[in-house]
Structure formats: C-alpha cells, structure tokens
Amino acid sequence: MSRTDRASRVIAAPPATVYGALLDRESLEAWLPPDGMRGRVERWDPRPGGGFRMILTYLDSTDSPGKTSEATDVVDVGFADLVPPECVVQRAVFEADDPSYAGTMTMTWRLAAVGDGTEVTVTATDVPPGIGQADHEAGIASSLANLAWYVEAAS
C-alpha cells in the first residue's frame, strides 16, 4: 500500500532564493539533514536526470539505528523534474539490506509565493513502510525549519 507524508512551512524569503537552496550542494548539506543528523553530498549533478548521493550520519544512533549501517542512512536522489522557481521533484532510494526500506520514494517540493515569503510544501509518496510516518513527517518538518533558518539568515 502506498503512503503519502506531508509537511509545509512559510519561509520569509522569495521563491527564487528558496529554490536556489534546493539546488546548491553546500546549501543542501547545511539544511537538509534533520535535527540529530549531519549530511555530506558525495555526488552532485543538479539537472533533470541528474541527482546526488547523500550520506546522513546520526549524531547519536542509540535510539535511531540507521538504514544503511548502525549510524548512517545513504540515499541516492535523482532529479525527476525541475521547474524554477516553483517545484523540485526528487526520486529517493535508500541503501538498505532491510526490504522494508526498499523502493523509490518521490519527494515533491512545491514553492508558492505568499505575502513576503514562500510557502514550501513537501509531499513524499510511495514512502517505504520501514519509515515511520510520524518520524518521517517530523524529519521533513525539521528539514523545513533548517531551510527557513538557512535562507532567512542569508537574506
């Protein structure tokens, strides 16, 4: 059964600024990892058909064992569609031996101008069943909070 997780947030920055942070390697490393993790991009090709590979490392893996190893989640992300400055569609595949993390999850980042900012809505479809819904939505919300902090501090 397919599952969809969502989160959204209004960010005090124009859509073009937010979109730029979605497609900049150093920016992604700074804001994408949710609280309790750090990230490193190994491969970077920001175009439709391109993508990136990110290693997410848990700062404390005691209560959150990783999908790939005890302390890491490795994810290969492809850019399925890029519509500046409105939408980024990613296809994410986790490296994991556990079949409950198998499959391709689609992450759609929609940006809409609102007042003096941008409403960012993230919709994840075909979420692997090994990823708990509440934890996933909290992780997306954490990444959105990090994105807000990152782009608002630069503005």
JSON list of C-alpha atoms in Angstrom, two decimals:
[
{"chain": "A", "resi": 1, "resn": "MET", "atom": "CA", "xyz": [0.00, 0.00, 0.00]},
{"chain": "A", "resi": 2, "resn": "SER", "atom": "CA", "xyz": [1.33, 3.41, -1.00]},
{"chain": "A", "resi": 3, "resn": "ARG", "atom": "CA", "xyz": [1.70, 6.03, 1.72]},
{"chain": "A", "resi": 4, "resn": "THR", "atom": "CA", "xyz": [1.98, 9.80, 1.44]},
{"chain": "A", "resi": 5, "resn": "ASP", "atom": "CA", "xyz": [3.61, 12.03, 4.08]},
{"chain": "A", "resi": 6, "resn": "ARG", "atom": "CA", "xyz": [3.45, 15.85, 4.02]},
{"chain": "A", "resi": 7, "resn": "ALA", "atom": "CA", "xyz": [4.75, 18.92, 5.76]},
{"chain": "A", "resi": 8, "resn": "SER", "atom": "CA", "xyz": [4.74, 22.62, 4.89]},
{"chain": "A", "resi": 9, "resn": "ARG", "atom": "CA", "xyz": [6.11, 25.89, 6.16]},
{"chain": "A", "resi": 10, "resn": "VAL", "atom": "CA", "xyz": [6.14, 29.53, 5.19]},
{"chain": "A", "resi": 11, "resn": "ILE", "atom": "CA", "xyz": [9.68, 30.86, 4.78]},
{"chain": "A", "resi": 12, "resn": "ALA", "atom": "CA", "xyz": [10.49, 34.58, 4.84]},
{"chain": "A", "resi": 13, "resn": "ALA", "atom": "CA", "xyz": [12.36, 34.59, 1.53]},
{"chain": "A", "resi": 14, "resn": "PRO", "atom": "CA", "xyz": [11.33, 34.81, -2.12]},
{"chain": "A", "resi": 15, "resn": "PRO", "atom": "CA", "xyz": [10.72, 31.59, -4.11]},
{"chain": "A", "resi": 16, "resn": "ALA", "atom": "CA", "xyz": [13.89, 32.09, -6.18]},
{"chain": "A", "resi": 17, "resn": "THR", "atom": "CA", "xyz": [16.03, 32.16, -3.02]},
{"chain": "A", "resi": 18, "resn": "VAL", "atom": "CA", "xyz": [14.38, 29.04, -1.61]},
{"chain": "A", "resi": 19, "resn": "TYR", "atom": "CA", "xyz": [14.64, 27.26, -4.97]},
{"chain": "A", "resi": 20, "resn": "GLY", "atom": "CA", "xyz": [18.35, 28.12, -5.12]},
{"chain": "A", "resi": 21, "resn": "ALA", "atom": "CA", "xyz": [18.90, 26.48, -1.71]},
{"chain": "A", "resi": 22, "resn": "LEU", "atom": "CA", "xyz": [17.24, 23.29, -3.03]},
{"chain": "A", "resi": 23, "resn": "LEU", "atom": "CA", "xyz": [19.74, 23.09, -5.88]},
{"chain": "A", "resi": 24, "resn": "ASP", "atom": "CA", "xyz": [23.01, 24.13, -4.25]},
{"chain": "A", "resi": 25, "resn": "ARG", "atom": "CA", "xyz": [25.27, 21.37, -2.93]},
{"chain": "A", "resi": 26, "resn": "GLU", "atom": "CA", "xyz": [26.68, 23.26, 0.08]},
{"chain": "A", "resi": 27, "resn": "SER", "atom": "CA", "xyz": [23.24, 24.59, 0.98]},
{"chain": "A", "resi": 28, "resn": "LEU", "atom": "CA", "xyz": [21.73, 21.09, 0.97]},
{"chain": "A", "resi": 29, "resn": "GLU", "atom": "CA", "xyz": [24.49, 19.80, 3.23]},
{"chain": "A", "resi": 30, "resn": "ALA", "atom": "CA", "xyz": [23.74, 22.62, 5.67]},
{"chain": "A", "resi": 31, "resn": "TRP", "atom": "CA", "xyz": [19.94, 22.44, 5.90]},
{"chain": "A", "resi": 32, "resn": "LEU", "atom": "CA", "xyz": [18.60, 19.10, 4.60]},
{"chain": "A", "resi": 33, "resn": "PRO", "atom": "CA", "xyz": [19.73, 16.79, 7.44]},
{"chain": "A", "resi": 34, "resn": "PRO", "atom": "CA", "xyz": [17.02, 16.76, 10.12]},
{"chain": "A", "resi": 35, "resn": "ASP", "atom": "CA", "xyz": [17.84, 17.50, 13.76]},
{"chain": "A", "resi": 36, "resn": "GLY", "atom": "CA", "xyz": [20.21, 14.91, 15.17]},
{"chain": "A", "resi": 37, "resn": "MET", "atom": "CA", "xyz": [21.95, 14.26, 11.84]},
{"chain": "A", "resi": 38, "resn": "ARG", "atom": "CA", "xyz": [24.62, 15.74, 9.62]},
{"chain": "A", "resi": 39, "resn": "GLY", "atom": "CA", "xyz": [24.92, 15.24, 5.89]},
{"chain": "A", "resi": 40, "resn": "ARG", "atom": "CA", "xyz": [27.56, 15.01, 3.22]},
{"chain": "A", "resi": 41, "resn": "VAL", "atom": "CA", "xyz": [26.94, 15.02, -0.52]},
{"chain": "A", "resi": 42, "resn": "GLU", "atom": "CA", "xyz": [29.18, 12.59, -2.42]},
{"chain": "A", "resi": 43, "resn": "ARG", "atom": "CA", "xyz": [27.93, 13.09, -5.97]},
{"chain": "A", "resi": 44, "resn": "TRP", "atom": "CA", "xyz": [26.28, 16.22, -7.39]},
{"chain": "A", "resi": 45, "resn": "ASP", "atom": "CA", "xyz": [24.58, 16.77, -10.76]},
{"chain": "A", "resi": 46, "resn": "PRO", "atom": "CA", "xyz": [21.81, 19.42, -10.41]},
{"chain": "A", "resi": 47, "resn": "ARG", "atom": "CA", "xyz": [19.81, 18.93, -13.62]},
{"chain": "A", "resi": 48, "resn": "PRO", "atom": "CA", "xyz": [16.79, 16.90, -14.72]},
{"chain": "A", "resi": 49, "resn": "GLY", "atom": "CA", "xyz": [18.06, 13.33, -14.97]},
{"chain": "A", "resi": 50, "resn": "GLY", "atom": "CA", "xyz": [20.96, 14.16, -12.63]},
{"chain": "A", "resi": 51, "resn": "GLY", "atom": "CA", "xyz": [20.94, 13.93, -8.87]},
{"chain": "A", "resi": 52, "resn": "PHE", "atom": "CA", "xyz": [23.03, 13.44, -5.78]},
{"chain": "A", "resi": 53, "resn": "ARG", "atom": "CA", "xyz": [24.10, 10.87, -3.22]},
{"chain": "A", "resi": 54, "resn": "MET", "atom": "CA", "xyz": [23.92, 11.93, 0.41]},
{"chain": "A", "resi": 55, "resn": "ILE", "atom": "CA", "xyz": [25.37, 10.23, 3.46]},
{"chain": "A", "resi": 56, "resn": "LEU", "atom": "CA", "xyz": [23.32, 11.14, 6.55]},
{"chain": "A", "resi": 57, "resn": "THR", "atom": "CA", "xyz": [25.04, 10.36, 9.84]},
{"chain": "A", "resi": 58, "resn": "TYR", "atom": "CA", "xyz": [23.21, 10.16, 13.15]},
{"chain": "A", "resi": 59, "resn": "LEU", "atom": "CA", "xyz": [24.93, 12.23, 15.84]},
{"chain": "A", "resi": 60, "resn": "ASP", "atom": "CA", "xyz": [23.65, 9.65, 18.37]},
{"chain": "A", "resi": 61, "resn": "SER", "atom": "CA", "xyz": [22.46, 6.38, 16.86]},
{"chain": "A", "resi": 62, "resn": "THR", "atom": "CA", "xyz": [21.43, 4.84, 20.19]},
{"chain": "A", "resi": 63, "resn": "ASP", "atom": "CA", "xyz": [17.69, 5.38, 19.66]},
{"chain": "A", "resi": 64, "resn": "SER", "atom": "CA", "xyz": [17.77, 5.77, 15.86]},
{"chain": "A", "resi": 65, "resn": "PRO", "atom": "CA", "xyz": [19.59, 2.96, 14.11]},
{"chain": "A", "resi": 66, "resn": "GLY", "atom": "CA", "xyz": [20.48, 3.83, 10.54]},
{"chain": "A", "resi": 67, "resn": "LYS", "atom": "CA", "xyz": [19.02, 2.23, 7.44]},
{"chain": "A", "resi": 68, "resn": "THR", "atom": "CA", "xyz": [22.38, 1.60, 5.74]},
{"chain": "A", "resi": 69, "resn": "SER", "atom": "CA", "xyz": [24.61, 0.99, 8.77]},
{"chain": "A", "resi": 70, "resn": "GLU", "atom": "CA", "xyz": [24.29, 1.41, 12.51]},
{"chain": "A", "resi": 71, "resn": "ALA", "atom": "CA", "xyz": [24.84, 5.16, 12.28]},
{"chain": "A", "resi": 72, "resn": "THR", "atom": "CA", "xyz": [24.10, 6.13, 8.66]},
{"chain": "A", "resi": 73, "resn": "ASP", "atom": "CA", "xyz": [21.42, 6.47, 6.04]},
{"chain": "A", "resi": 74, "resn": "VAL", "atom": "CA", "xyz": [22.73, 6.58, 2.47]},
{"chain": "A", "resi": 75, "resn": "VAL", "atom": "CA", "xyz": [20.28, 7.85, -0.12]},
{"chain": "A", "resi": 76, "resn": "ASP", "atom": "CA", "xyz": [20.60, 8.21, -3.88]},
{"chain": "A", "resi": 77, "resn": "VAL", "atom": "CA", "xyz": [18.40, 11.03, -5.14]},
{"chain": "A", "resi": 78, "resn": "GLY", "atom": "CA", "xyz": [17.54, 11.70, -8.76]},
{"chain": "A", "resi": 79, "resn": "PHE", "atom": "CA", "xyz": [16.09, 14.96, -10.03]},
{"chain": "A", "resi": 80, "resn": "ALA", "atom": "CA", "xyz": [12.96, 13.89, -11.92]},
{"chain": "A", "resi": 81, "resn": "ASP", "atom": "CA", "xyz": [11.75, 17.43, -12.63]},
{"chain": "A", "resi": 82, "resn": "LEU", "atom": "CA", "xyz": [12.97, 20.98, -12.01]},
{"chain": "A", "resi": 83, "resn": "VAL", "atom": "CA", "xyz": [10.66, 23.95, -12.58]},
{"chain": "A", "resi": 84, "resn": "PRO", "atom": "CA", "xyz": [12.37, 27.15, -11.41]},
{"chain": "A", "resi": 85, "resn": "PRO", "atom": "CA", "xyz": [11.33, 28.65, -9.00]},
{"chain": "A", "resi": 86, "resn": "GLU", "atom": "CA", "xyz": [8.21, 26.56, -8.40]},
{"chain": "A", "resi": 87, "resn": "CYS", "atom": "CA", "xyz": [8.97, 22.87, -7.99]},
{"chain": "A", "resi": 88, "resn": "VAL", "atom": "CA", "xyz": [11.68, 20.25, -7.46]},
{"chain": "A", "resi": 89, "resn": "VAL", "atom": "CA", "xyz": [10.75, 16.59, -7.85]},
{"chain": "A", "resi": 90, "resn": "GLN", "atom": "CA", "xyz": [13.19, 14.04, -6.44]},
{"chain": "A", "resi": 91, "resn": "ARG", "atom": "CA", "xyz": [13.23, 10.25, -6.55]},
{"chain": "A", "resi": 92, "resn": "ALA", "atom": "CA", "xyz": [14.98, 8.83, -3.48]},
{"chain": "A", "resi": 93, "resn": "VAL", "atom": "CA", "xyz": [16.28, 5.29, -2.95]},
{"chain": "A", "resi": 94, "resn": "PHE", "atom": "CA", "xyz": [17.81, 4.27, 0.39]},
{"chain": "A", "resi": 95, "resn": "GLU", "atom": "CA", "xyz": [20.71, 1.82, 0.56]},
{"chain": "A", "resi": 96, "resn": "ALA", "atom": "CA", "xyz": [19.49, -0.82, 2.99]},
{"chain": "A", "resi": 97, "resn": "ASP", "atom": "CA", "xyz": [19.52, -4.59, 3.41]},
{"chain": "A", "resi": 98, "resn": "ASP", "atom": "CA", "xyz": [16.14, -4.45, 5.15]},
{"chain": "A", "resi": 99, "resn": "PRO", "atom": "CA", "xyz": [13.41, -4.84, 2.47]},
{"chain": "A", "resi": 100, "resn": "SER", "atom": "CA", "xyz": [11.08, -2.56, 4.46]},
{"chain": "A", "resi": 101, "resn": "TYR", "atom": "CA", "xyz": [13.20, 0.38, 3.18]},
{"chain": "A", "resi": 102, "resn": "ALA", "atom": "CA", "xyz": [13.19, -0.78, -0.45]},
{"chain": "A", "resi": 103, "resn": "GLY", "atom": "CA", "xyz": [11.60, 1.13, -3.29]},
{"chain": "A", "resi": 104, "resn": "THR", "atom": "CA", "xyz": [11.66, 4.58, -4.76]},
{"chain": "A", "resi": 105, "resn": "MET", "atom": "CA", "xyz": [10.13, 7.40, -2.75]},
{"chain": "A", "resi": 106, "resn": "THR", "atom": "CA", "xyz": [9.14, 10.56, -4.62]},
{"chain": "A", "resi": 107, "resn": "MET", "atom": "CA", "xyz": [9.70, 13.87, -2.82]},
{"chain": "A", "resi": 108, "resn": "THR", "atom": "CA", "xyz": [7.94, 16.87, -4.38]},
{"chain": "A", "resi": 109, "resn": "TRP", "atom": "CA", "xyz": [8.96, 20.31, -3.13]},
{"chain": "A", "resi": 110, "resn": "ARG", "atom": "CA", "xyz": [6.40, 22.94, -4.22]},
{"chain": "A", "resi": 111, "resn": "LEU", "atom": "CA", "xyz": [7.13, 26.64, -3.74]},
{"chain": "A", "resi": 112, "resn": "ALA", "atom": "CA", "xyz": [4.40, 29.28, -3.80]},
{"chain": "A", "resi": 113, "resn": "ALA", "atom": "CA", "xyz": [4.81, 33.00, -3.23]},
{"chain": "A", "resi": 114, "resn": "VAL", "atom": "CA", "xyz": [2.76, 34.18, -0.23]},
{"chain": "A", "resi": 115, "resn": "GLY", "atom": "CA", "xyz": [2.98, 37.74, 1.06]},
{"chain": "A", "resi": 116, "resn": "ASP", "atom": "CA", "xyz": [6.67, 38.47, 1.65]},
{"chain": "A", "resi": 117, "resn": "GLY", "atom": "CA", "xyz": [7.69, 34.83, 1.63]},
{"chain": "A", "resi": 118, "resn": "THR", "atom": "CA", "xyz": [7.32, 31.37, 0.18]},
{"chain": "A", "resi": 119, "resn": "GLU", "atom": "CA", "xyz": [5.10, 28.53, 1.26]},
{"chain": "A", "resi": 120, "resn": "VAL", "atom": "CA", "xyz": [7.10, 25.33, 0.84]},
{"chain": "A", "resi": 121, "resn": "THR", "atom": "CA", "xyz": [5.07, 22.13, 0.75]},
{"chain": "A", "resi": 122, "resn": "VAL", "atom": "CA", "xyz": [6.85, 18.78, 0.73]},
{"chain": "A", "resi": 123, "resn": "THR", "atom": "CA", "xyz": [4.89, 15.71, -0.34]},
{"chain": "A", "resi": 124, "resn": "ALA", "atom": "CA", "xyz": [6.52, 12.29, -0.09]},
{"chain": "A", "resi": 125, "resn": "THR", "atom": "CA", "xyz": [4.78, 9.48, -1.98]},
{"chain": "A", "resi": 126, "resn": "ASP", "atom": "CA", "xyz": [5.50, 5.76, -2.02]},
{"chain": "A", "resi": 127, "resn": "VAL", "atom": "CA", "xyz": [7.20, 6.06, 1.37]},
{"chain": "A", "resi": 128, "resn": "PRO", "atom": "CA", "xyz": [8.82, 2.72, 2.29]},
{"chain": "A", "resi": 129, "resn": "PRO", "atom": "CA", "xyz": [6.94, 1.01, 5.14]},
{"chain": "A", "resi": 130, "resn": "GLY", "atom": "CA", "xyz": [10.09, 0.83, 7.30]},
{"chain": "A", "resi": 131, "resn": "ILE", "atom": "CA", "xyz": [10.00, 4.61, 7.70]},
{"chain": "A", "resi": 132, "resn": "GLY", "atom": "CA", "xyz": [7.52, 5.51, 10.46]},
{"chain": "A", "resi": 133, "resn": "GLN", "atom": "CA", "xyz": [5.02, 8.14, 9.35]},
{"chain": "A", "resi": 134, "resn": "ALA", "atom": "CA", "xyz": [5.22, 10.34, 12.46]},
{"chain": "A", "resi": 135, "resn": "ASP", "atom": "CA", "xyz": [9.05, 10.22, 12.44]},
{"chain": "A", "resi": 136, "resn": "HIS", "atom": "CA", "xyz": [9.16, 10.98, 8.72]},
{"chain": "A", "resi": 137, "resn": "GLU", "atom": "CA", "xyz": [6.80, 13.94, 8.94]},
{"chain": "A", "resi": 138, "resn": "ALA", "atom": "CA", "xyz": [8.79, 15.25, 11.93]},
{"chain": "A", "resi": 139, "resn": "GLY", "atom": "CA", "xyz": [12.00, 14.83, 9.89]},
{"chain": "A", "resi": 140, "resn": "ILE", "atom": "CA", "xyz": [10.54, 16.74, 6.94]},
{"chain": "A", "resi": 141, "resn": "ALA", "atom": "CA", "xyz": [9.33, 19.50, 9.28]},
{"chain": "A", "resi": 142, "resn": "SER", "atom": "CA", "xyz": [12.82, 19.64, 10.83]},
{"chain": "A", "resi": 143, "resn": "SER", "atom": "CA", "xyz": [14.43, 19.98, 7.40]},
{"chain": "A", "resi": 144, "resn": "LEU", "atom": "CA", "xyz": [11.95, 22.75, 6.52]},
{"chain": "A", "resi": 145, "resn": "ALA", "atom": "CA", "xyz": [12.81, 24.57, 9.77]},
{"chain": "A", "resi": 146, "resn": "ASN", "atom": "CA", "xyz": [16.51, 24.23, 8.89]},
{"chain": "A", "resi": 147, "resn": "LEU", "atom": "CA", "xyz": [15.81, 25.53, 5.37]},
{"chain": "A", "resi": 148, "resn": "ALA", "atom": "CA", "xyz": [13.95, 28.52, 6.82]},
{"chain": "A", "resi": 149, "resn": "TRP", "atom": "CA", "xyz": [16.80, 29.30, 9.18]},
{"chain": "A", "resi": 150, "resn": "TYR", "atom": "CA", "xyz": [19.35, 28.90, 6.36]},
{"chain": "A", "resi": 151, "resn": "VAL", "atom": "CA", "xyz": [17.70, 31.15, 3.76]},
{"chain": "A", "resi": 152, "resn": "GLU", "atom": "CA", "xyz": [16.33, 33.70, 6.24]},
{"chain": "A", "resi": 153, "resn": "ALA", "atom": "CA", "xyz": [19.80, 34.14, 7.78]},
{"chain": "A", "resi": 154, "resn": "ALA", "atom": "CA", "xyz": [21.23, 34.78, 4.31]},
{"chain": "A", "resi": 155, "resn": "SER", "atom": "CA", "xyz": [18.55, 37.35, 3.43]}
]
